[in-house]
PDB file of C-alpha atoms and ligand atoms in Angstrom:
ATOM      1  CA  MET A   1       0.000   0.000   0.000  1.00  0.00           C
ATOM      2  CA  PRO A   2       1.614   3.245  -1.063  1.00  0.00           C
ATOM      3  CA  TYR A   3       1.819   6.034   1.484  1.00  0.00           C
ATOM      4  CA  TYR A   4       3.159   9.412   0.622  1.00  0.00           C
ATOM      5  CA  SER A   5       4.557  12.409   2.384  1.00  0.00           C
ATOM      6  CA  GLY A   6       4.574  15.035  -0.335  1.00  0.00           C
ATOM      7  CA  GLU A   7       6.293  13.485  -3.345  1.00  0.00           C
ATOM      8  CA  GLU A   8       8.113  10.926  -1.285  1.00  0.00           C
ATOM      9  CA  ARG A   9       6.792   7.389  -1.184  1.00  0.00           C
ATOM     10  CA  LEU A  10       7.102   6.054   2.343  1.00  0.00           C
ATOM     11  CA  PRO A  11       8.138   2.486   3.147  1.00  0.00           C
ATOM     12  CA  ASP A  12       5.208   0.049   3.198  1.00  0.00           C
ATOM     13  CA  GLU A  13       4.204  -1.162   6.614  1.00  0.00           C
ATOM     14  CA  VAL A  14       2.634  -4.487   7.443  1.00  0.00           C
ATOM     15  CA  VAL A  15      -0.996  -3.835   8.310  1.00  0.00           C
ATOM     16  CA  ARG A  16      -2.949  -6.907   9.334  1.00  0.00           C
ATOM     17  CA  ARG A  17      -5.518  -5.291  11.606  1.00  0.00           C
ATOM     18  CA  VAL A  18      -6.925  -1.749  11.629  1.00  0.00           C
ATOM     19  CA  LEU A  19      -9.072  -0.374  14.459  1.00  0.00           C
ATOM     20  CA  VAL A  20     -10.938   2.838  13.632  1.00  0.00           C
ATOM     21  CA  VAL A  21     -11.973   4.610  16.853  1.00  0.00           C
ATOM     22  CA  MET A  22     -14.517   7.366  16.354  1.00  0.00           C
ATOM     23  CA  ALA A  23     -17.116   9.236  18.392  1.00  0.00           C
ATOM     24  CA  HIS A  24     -20.124   8.674  16.108  1.00  0.00           C
ATOM     25  CA  PRO A  25     -21.387   6.574  13.229  1.00  0.00           C
ATOM     26  CA  ASP A  26     -20.512   8.303   9.922  1.00  0.00           C
ATOM     27  CA  ASP A  27     -17.416  10.132  11.293  1.00  0.00           C
ATOM     28  CA  ALA A  28     -14.947   7.653   9.847  1.00  0.00           C
ATOM     29  CA  ASP A  29     -16.767   7.424   6.551  1.00  0.00           C
ATOM     30  CA  PHE A  30     -16.067  11.110   5.912  1.00  0.00           C
ATOM     31  CA  VAL A  31     -12.430  11.117   6.969  1.00  0.00           C
ATOM     32  CA  ALA A  32     -10.932   7.645   6.534  1.00  0.00           C
ATOM     33  CA  ALA A  33     -13.240   5.276   4.626  1.00  0.00           C
ATOM     34  CA  GLY A  34     -11.235   5.344   1.397  1.00  0.00           C
ATOM     35  CA  SER A  35      -8.130   4.294   3.299  1.00  0.00           C
ATOM     36  CA  VAL A  36     -10.026   1.615   5.225  1.00  0.00           C
ATOM     37  CA  ALA A  37     -11.264   0.186   1.918  1.00  0.00           C
ATOM     38  CA  ARG A  38      -7.667   0.084   0.679  1.00  0.00           C
ATOM     39  CA  TRP A  39      -6.403  -1.636   3.800  1.00  0.00           C
ATOM     40  CA  ALA A  40      -9.263  -4.148   3.491  1.00  0.00           C
ATOM     41  CA  ARG A  41      -8.490  -4.783  -0.203  1.00  0.00           C
ATOM     42  CA  GLU A  42      -4.933  -5.525   0.750  1.00  0.00           C
ATOM     43  CA  GLY A  43      -6.027  -8.148   3.234  1.00  0.00           C
ATOM     44  CA  ALA A  44      -6.266  -6.269   6.513  1.00  0.00           C
ATOM     45  CA  GLU A  45      -9.066  -6.966   8.948  1.00  0.00           C
ATOM     46  CA  CYS A  46     -10.743  -3.614   9.641  1.00  0.00           C
ATOM     47  CA  VAL A  47     -13.093  -2.887  12.547  1.00  0.00           C
ATOM     48  CA  TYR A  48     -14.818   0.337  13.523  1.00  0.00           C
ATOM     49  CA  LEU A  49     -15.105   1.064  17.252  1.00  0.00           C
ATOM     50  CA  LEU A  50     -17.744   3.707  17.957  1.00  0.00           C
ATOM     51  CA  CYS A  51     -17.780   5.426  21.334  1.00  0.00           C
ATOM     52  CA  THR A  52     -21.485   6.331  20.957  1.00  0.00           C
ATOM     53  CA  ASP A  53     -24.233   5.174  18.648  1.00  0.00           C
ATOM     54  CA  GLY A  54     -25.030   8.735  17.603  1.00  0.00           C
ATOM     55  CA  ASN A  55     -28.577   8.488  18.887  1.00  0.00           C
ATOM     56  CA  LYS A  56     -28.953  12.261  19.383  1.00  0.00           C
ATOM     57  CA  GLY A  57     -28.212  12.954  15.724  1.00  0.00           C
ATOM     58  CA  SER A  58     -31.614  14.176  14.574  1.00  0.00           C
ATOM     59  CA  ASP A  59     -33.518  17.453  14.278  1.00  0.00           C
ATOM     60  CA  ASP A  60     -36.800  15.621  13.733  1.00  0.00           C
ATOM     61  CA  PRO A  61     -39.094  16.353  16.721  1.00  0.00           C
ATOM     62  CA  ALA A  62     -40.770  12.977  16.196  1.00  0.00           C
ATOM     63  CA  MET A  63     -37.487  11.042  16.500  1.00  0.00           C
ATOM     64  CA  THR A  64     -36.346   9.613  19.831  1.00  0.00           C
ATOM     65  CA  PRO A  65     -32.876   8.422  20.899  1.00  0.00           C
ATOM     66  CA  GLU A  66     -34.377   4.984  21.582  1.00  0.00           C
ATOM     67  CA  ARG A  67     -35.459   4.642  17.955  1.00  0.00           C
ATOM     68  CA  LEU A  68     -32.472   6.368  16.392  1.00  0.00           C
ATOM     69  CA  GLY A  69     -29.753   4.303  18.115  1.00  0.00           C
ATOM     70  CA  PRO A  70     -30.547   0.981  16.380  1.00  0.00           C
ATOM     71  CA  ILE A  71     -31.004   2.767  13.039  1.00  0.00           C
ATOM     72  CA  ARG A  72     -27.581   4.366  13.260  1.00  0.00           C
ATOM     73  CA  ARG A  73     -25.894   1.149  14.379  1.00  0.00           C
ATOM     74  CA  ALA A  74     -27.363  -0.654  11.373  1.00  0.00           C
ATOM     75  CA  GLU A  75     -26.322   2.158   9.022  1.00  0.00           C
ATOM     76  CA  GLN A  76     -22.744   2.035  10.307  1.00  0.00           C
ATOM     77  CA  ARG A  77     -22.551  -1.750   9.985  1.00  0.00           C
ATOM     78  CA  ALA A  78     -23.824  -1.508   6.405  1.00  0.00           C
ATOM     79  CA  ALA A  79     -21.232   1.188   5.640  1.00  0.00           C
ATOM     80  CA  VAL A  80     -18.388  -0.937   7.028  1.00  0.00           C
ATOM     81  CA  ALA A  81     -19.564  -3.817   4.846  1.00  0.00           C
ATOM     82  CA  ARG A  82     -19.324  -1.526   1.785  1.00  0.00           C
ATOM     83  CA  LEU A  83     -15.655  -1.002   2.641  1.00  0.00           C
ATOM     84  CA  GLY A  84     -14.902  -4.698   3.046  1.00  0.00           C
ATOM     85  CA  GLY A  85     -14.505  -4.223   6.797  1.00  0.00           C
ATOM     86  CA  ARG A  86     -15.351  -6.870   9.363  1.00  0.00           C
ATOM     87  CA  ASP A  87     -17.733  -5.110  11.745  1.00  0.00           C
ATOM     88  CA  ALA A  88     -18.650  -2.046  13.772  1.00  0.00           C
ATOM     89  CA  TRP A  89     -18.499  -2.366  17.555  1.00  0.00           C
ATOM     90  CA  PHE A  90     -20.254   0.065  19.891  1.00  0.00           C
ATOM     91  CA  LEU A  91     -19.077   1.093  23.348  1.00  0.00           C
ATOM     92  CA  GLY A  92     -22.402   2.663  24.336  1.00  0.00           C
ATOM     93  CA  PHE A  93     -21.268   6.004  25.769  1.00  0.00           C
ATOM     94  CA  GLU A  94     -23.764   8.845  25.615  1.00  0.00           C
ATOM     95  CA  ASP A  95     -23.914  10.771  22.363  1.00  0.00           C
ATOM     96  CA  GLY A  96     -23.379  14.516  22.618  1.00  0.00           C
ATOM     97  CA  LEU A  97     -21.921  14.307  26.119  1.00  0.00           C
ATOM     98  CA  LEU A  98     -18.762  12.287  25.459  1.00  0.00           C
ATOM     99  CA  GLU A  99     -15.831  13.095  27.749  1.00  0.00           C
ATOM    100  CA  PRO A 100     -12.300  11.626  27.740  1.00  0.00           C
ATOM    101  CA  THR A 101     -12.989   9.810  31.004  1.00  0.00           C
ATOM    102  CA  ILE A 102     -11.002   6.966  32.491  1.00  0.00           C
ATOM    103  CA  ALA A 103     -14.018   4.736  31.776  1.00  0.00           C
ATOM    104  CA  LEU A 104     -13.836   5.574  28.051  1.00  0.00           C
ATOM    105  CA  ARG A 105     -10.067   5.111  27.996  1.00  0.00           C
ATOM    106  CA  ARG A 106     -10.432   1.739  29.709  1.00  0.00           C
ATOM    107  CA  ALA A 107     -13.102   0.579  27.266  1.00  0.00           C
ATOM    108  CA  ILE A 108     -10.908   1.474  24.261  1.00  0.00           C
ATOM    109  CA  THR A 109      -7.858  -0.090  25.931  1.00  0.00           C
ATOM    110  CA  GLU A 110      -9.759  -3.346  26.368  1.00  0.00           C
ATOM    111  CA  GLN A 111     -10.697  -3.484  22.684  1.00  0.00           C
ATOM    112  CA  ILE A 112      -7.123  -2.657  21.627  1.00  0.00           C
ATOM    113  CA  CYS A 113      -5.792  -5.526  23.732  1.00  0.00           C
ATOM    114  CA  ARG A 114      -8.426  -7.915  22.353  1.00  0.00           C
ATOM    115  CA  PHE A 115      -8.181  -6.965  18.662  1.00  0.00           C
ATOM    116  CA  ARG A 116      -4.446  -6.091  18.670  1.00  0.00           C
ATOM    117  CA  PRO A 117      -4.401  -3.617  15.766  1.00  0.00           C
ATOM    118  CA  ASP A 118      -1.246  -2.649  13.870  1.00  0.00           C
ATOM    119  CA  VAL A 119      -2.894   0.662  12.955  1.00  0.00           C
ATOM    120  CA  LEU A 120      -5.374   2.674  14.995  1.00  0.00           C
ATOM    121  CA  VAL A 121      -7.233   5.478  13.221  1.00  0.00           C
ATOM    122  CA  ALA A 122      -8.493   8.232  15.538  1.00  0.00           C
ATOM    123  CA  GLN A 123      -9.808  11.781  15.593  1.00  0.00           C
ATOM    124  CA  ASP A 124      -7.358  14.608  16.277  1.00  0.00           C
ATOM    125  CA  PRO A 125      -7.938  15.729  19.869  1.00  0.00           C
ATOM    126  CA  THR A 126      -6.109  19.030  19.304  1.00  0.00           C
ATOM    127  CA  MET A 127      -8.513  20.249  16.638  1.00  0.00           C
ATOM    128  CA  ARG A 128     -11.003  22.742  18.088  1.00  0.00           C
ATOM    129  CA  TRP A 129     -12.030  24.410  14.839  1.00  0.00           C
ATOM    130  CA  SER A 130     -11.096  24.640  11.188  1.00  0.00           C
ATOM    131  CA  GLY A 131     -11.329  27.722   8.976  1.00  0.00           C
ATOM    132  CA  SER A 132     -14.020  30.193  10.032  1.00  0.00           C
ATOM    133  CA  GLU A 133     -17.128  28.018   9.831  1.00  0.00           C
ATOM    134  CA  TYR A 134     -16.352  24.649  11.384  1.00  0.00           C
ATOM    135  CA  ILE A 135     -16.326  24.031  15.142  1.00  0.00           C
ATOM    136  CA  ASN A 136     -15.127  20.506  15.822  1.00  0.00           C
ATOM    137  CA  HIS A 137     -17.678  18.499  17.782  1.00  0.00           C
ATOM    138  CA  PRO A 138     -16.501  18.104  21.391  1.00  0.00           C
ATOM    139  CA  ASP A 139     -17.301  14.363  21.182  1.00  0.00           C
ATOM    140  CA  HIS A 140     -14.685  14.074  18.396  1.00  0.00           C
ATOM    141  CA  ARG A 141     -12.018  15.661  20.582  1.00  0.00           C
ATOM    142  CA  ALA A 142     -12.990  13.463  23.516  1.00  0.00           C
ATOM    143  CA  ALA A 143     -12.832  10.283  21.417  1.00  0.00           C
ATOM    144  CA  GLY A 144      -9.409  11.261  20.057  1.00  0.00           C
ATOM    145  CA  GLU A 145      -8.052  12.127  23.495  1.00  0.00           C
ATOM    146  CA  ALA A 146      -9.225   8.834  24.995  1.00  0.00           C
ATOM    147  CA  ALA A 147      -7.951   6.814  22.009  1.00  0.00           C
ATOM    148  CA  LEU A 148      -4.460   8.323  22.242  1.00  0.00           C
ATOM    149  CA  ALA A 149      -4.331   7.696  25.983  1.00  0.00           C
ATOM    150  CA  ALA A 150      -5.508   4.124  25.414  1.00  0.00           C
ATOM    151  CA  VAL A 151      -2.698   3.465  22.907  1.00  0.00           C
ATOM    152  CA  PHE A 152      -0.152   5.134  25.135  1.00  0.00           C
ATOM    153  CA  PRO A 153       0.251   4.278  27.895  1.00  0.00           C
ATOM    154  CA  SER A 154      -2.764   2.194  28.896  1.00  0.00           C
ATOM    155  CA  ALA A 155      -2.669  -0.672  26.359  1.00  0.00           C
ATOM    156  CA  ARG A 156       1.070  -1.174  26.854  1.00  0.00           C
ATOM    157  CA  ASN A 157       1.174  -1.176  30.605  1.00  0.00           C
ATOM    158  CA  ARG A 158      -0.395  -3.931  32.633  1.00  0.00           C
ATOM    159  CA  LEU A 159      -0.415  -1.911  35.844  1.00  0.00           C
ATOM    160  CA  ILE A 160      -2.781   0.894  34.780  1.00  0.00           C
ATOM    161  CA  PHE A 161      -5.870  -1.289  34.311  1.00  0.00           C
ATOM    162  CA  PRO A 162      -4.628  -4.449  36.044  1.00  0.00           C
ATOM    163  CA  ASP A 163      -8.037  -6.128  36.037  1.00  0.00           C
ATOM    164  CA  LEU A 164      -7.959  -6.293  32.213  1.00  0.00           C
ATOM    165  CA  PHE A 165      -4.732  -8.242  32.305  1.00  0.00           C
ATOM    166  CA  THR A 166      -5.648 -10.614  35.091  1.00  0.00           C
ATOM    167  CA  ALA A 167      -8.709 -11.547  33.001  1.00  0.00           C
ATOM    168  CA  GLY A 168      -6.545 -13.062  30.269  1.00  0.00           C
ATOM    169  CA  LEU A 169      -5.655 -10.128  28.028  1.00  0.00           C
ATOM    170  CA  GLU A 170      -2.073  -9.183  27.263  1.00  0.00           C
ATOM    171  CA  PRO A 171      -0.736  -5.646  26.735  1.00  0.00           C
ATOM    172  CA  HIS A 172      -0.443  -4.542  23.127  1.00  0.00           C
ATOM    173  CA  ALA A 173       1.716  -1.917  21.409  1.00  0.00           C
ATOM    174  CA  VAL A 174      -0.112  -0.307  18.463  1.00  0.00           C
ATOM    175  CA  GLY A 175       2.369   0.313  15.637  1.00  0.00           C
ATOM    176  CA  ALA A 176       0.936   3.537  14.254  1.00  0.00           C
ATOM    177  CA  ILE A 177      -1.822   6.016  15.017  1.00  0.00           C
ATOM    178  CA  TYR A 178      -3.388   7.757  12.044  1.00  0.00           C
ATOM    179  CA  LEU A 179      -5.111  10.988  13.100  1.00  0.00           C
ATOM    180  CA  ALA A 180      -7.772  11.609  10.471  1.00  0.00           C
ATOM    181  CA  ALA A 181      -8.681  15.062   9.132  1.00  0.00           C
ATOM    182  CA  SER A 182      -5.803  16.588  11.085  1.00  0.00           C
ATOM    183  CA  GLU A 183      -4.646  20.044  10.082  1.00  0.00           C
ATOM    184  CA  GLN A 184      -1.139  18.744  10.766  1.00  0.00           C
ATOM    185  CA  ALA A 185      -1.428  15.958   8.159  1.00  0.00           C
ATOM    186  CA  ASP A 186       1.960  14.622   7.079  1.00  0.00           C
ATOM    187  CA  THR A 187       0.944  11.425   5.268  1.00  0.00           C
ATOM    188  CA  TRP A 188      -1.548  10.876   2.458  1.00  0.00           C
ATOM    189  CA  ILE A 189      -3.155   7.680   1.191  1.00  0.00           C
ATOM    190  CA  ASP A 190      -4.214   7.465  -2.447  1.00  0.00           C
ATOM    191  CA  ILE A 191      -7.941   6.615  -2.457  1.00  0.00           C
ATOM    192  CA  SER A 192      -8.577   7.166  -6.176  1.00  0.00           C
ATOM    193  CA  GLU A 193      -9.581   3.509  -6.562  1.00  0.00           C
ATOM    194  CA  THR A 194     -11.729   3.378  -3.442  1.00  0.00           C
ATOM    195  CA  MET A 195     -13.568   6.715  -3.658  1.00  0.00           C
ATOM    196  CA  ASP A 196     -16.630   4.867  -5.004  1.00  0.00           C
ATOM    197  CA  GLN A 197     -16.638   2.601  -1.939  1.00  0.00           C
ATOM    198  CA  LYS A 198     -16.276   5.621   0.332  1.00  0.00           C
ATOM    199  CA  LEU A 199     -19.305   7.245  -1.307  1.00  0.00           C
ATOM    200  CA  ALA A 200     -21.251   3.968  -1.054  1.00  0.00           C
ATOM    201  CA  ALA A 201     -20.427   3.839   2.665  1.00  0.00           C
ATOM    202  CA  LEU A 202     -21.564   7.431   3.147  1.00  0.00           C
ATOM    203  CA  ALA A 203     -24.798   6.665   1.281  1.00  0.00           C
ATOM    204  CA  GLU A 204     -25.708   4.129   3.989  1.00  0.00           C
ATOM    205  CA  HIS A 205     -26.164   6.895   6.582  1.00  0.00           C
ATOM    206  CA  ARG A 206     -29.669   7.635   5.355  1.00  0.00           C
ATOM    207  CA  SER A 207     -30.897   9.005   8.689  1.00  0.00           C
ATOM    208  CA  GLN A 208     -28.262  11.768   8.476  1.00  0.00           C
ATOM    209  CA  PHE A 209     -28.006  13.007   4.881  1.00  0.00           C
ATOM    210  CA  THR A 210     -28.425  11.999   1.269  1.00  0.00           C
ATOM    211  CA  LEU A 211     -25.406  11.153  -0.816  1.00  0.00           C
ATOM    212  CA  ALA A 212     -26.275  14.059  -3.135  1.00  0.00           C
ATOM    213  CA  GLU A 213     -25.885  16.454  -0.198  1.00  0.00           C
ATOM    214  CA  VAL A 214     -22.383  15.328   0.701  1.00  0.00           C
ATOM    215  CA  GLU A 215     -20.848  13.963  -2.504  1.00  0.00           C
ATOM    216  CA  PRO A 216     -19.662  17.308  -3.945  1.00  0.00           C
ATOM    217  CA  PHE A 217     -17.893  18.257  -0.725  1.00  0.00           C
ATOM    218  CA  VAL A 218     -16.397  14.798  -0.246  1.00  0.00           C
ATOM    219  CA  ARG A 219     -15.020  14.794  -3.803  1.00  0.00           C
ATOM    220  CA  GLU A 220     -13.650  18.331  -3.424  1.00  0.00           C
ATOM    221  CA  TRP A 221     -11.941  17.505  -0.159  1.00  0.00           C
ATOM    222  CA  GLY A 222     -10.551  14.255  -1.573  1.00  0.00           C
ATOM    223  CA  ALA A 223      -9.254  16.119  -4.623  1.00  0.00           C
ATOM    224  CA  ALA A 224      -7.587  18.790  -2.469  1.00  0.00           C
ATOM    225  CA  ASN A 225      -5.816  16.036  -0.524  1.00  0.00           C
ATOM    226  CA  GLY A 226      -5.011  14.282  -3.781  1.00  0.00           C
ATOM    227  CA  ARG A 227      -3.175  17.367  -5.030  1.00  0.00           C
ATOM    228  CA  GLN A 228      -0.775  17.009  -2.090  1.00  0.00           C
ATOM    229  CA  ILE A 229       0.622  13.835  -3.661  1.00  0.00           C
ATOM    230  CA  GLY A 230      -0.338  14.212  -7.325  1.00  0.00           C
ATOM    231  CA  VAL A 231      -3.247  11.740  -7.437  1.00  0.00           C
ATOM    232  CA  ARG A 232      -6.964  12.180  -8.102  1.00  0.00           C
ATOM    233  CA  TYR A 233      -8.215  11.562  -4.547  1.00  0.00           C
ATOM    234  CA  ALA A 234      -6.474  11.074  -1.207  1.00  0.00           C
ATOM    235  CA  GLU A 235      -7.067  11.172   2.528  1.00  0.00           C
ATOM    236  CA  GLY A 236      -4.590  12.933   4.802  1.00  0.00           C
ATOM    237  CA  PHE A 237      -3.410  11.868   8.244  1.00  0.00           C
ATOM    238  CA  LYS A 238      -1.047  12.980  10.958  1.00  0.00           C
ATOM    239  CA  VAL A 239       0.777   9.746  11.750  1.00  0.00           C
ATOM    240  CA  LEU A 240       2.317   8.944  15.122  1.00  0.00           C
ATOM    241  CA  ARG A 241       4.490   5.912  15.717  1.00  0.00           C
ATOM    242  CA  PRO A 242       5.003   5.790  19.473  1.00  0.00           C
ATOM    243  CA  ARG A 243       8.225   4.091  20.510  1.00  0.00           C
TER     244      ARG A 243
HETATM  245 ZN1   ZN B 301     -19.318  13.059  14.621  1.00  0.00          ZN
END
């Protein structure tokens, strides 16, 4: 799988398992789905781990969180299937009120130590806004903060959550963290061949938007990232490889 930093092709890394940790259903499909589809095509097992089920994501006065939760879970599972991913797992924290608590960090740590990903894709916890019109959702920052803390130090150290490790799990060192949609992106993945799968995944989130509403923006953003490395479409990431 080719990765690029500017014009330079980076060395391939072995990616057998990818865990995509996000606050809400649909988040990853905007920022990382093309890359997930590529990892899946190249044989990696890809799982989404959602901190919430996004059950507050409606302006319809007739909708309730109790009805919306199962709809959004099903939409996210269908989207992951479009990408060739294995599944979407849900941690069940409350949508709209997510905080980077120790409970959230522990829950992510447990899944890291079970699934043992080589790559973990997360939201950038440092991003508070972008441009003049986009305020980053506080749940996104919370999910990113907890995911980073889970990778380092919690999943590597058996003394922080000792009960996880007495129950049969072993610590796990994640090889690389890919922070999606980061303004400090330093690595781009060519998604020209998987843009159609990304759009198909986005189309599954019918409770949130129609594909026609988001496709122009998604293509524009993908093309802007693509220009960074001279391809039609790309997704950008800030990559951390903790030692
Ligand atoms: Zn979101």
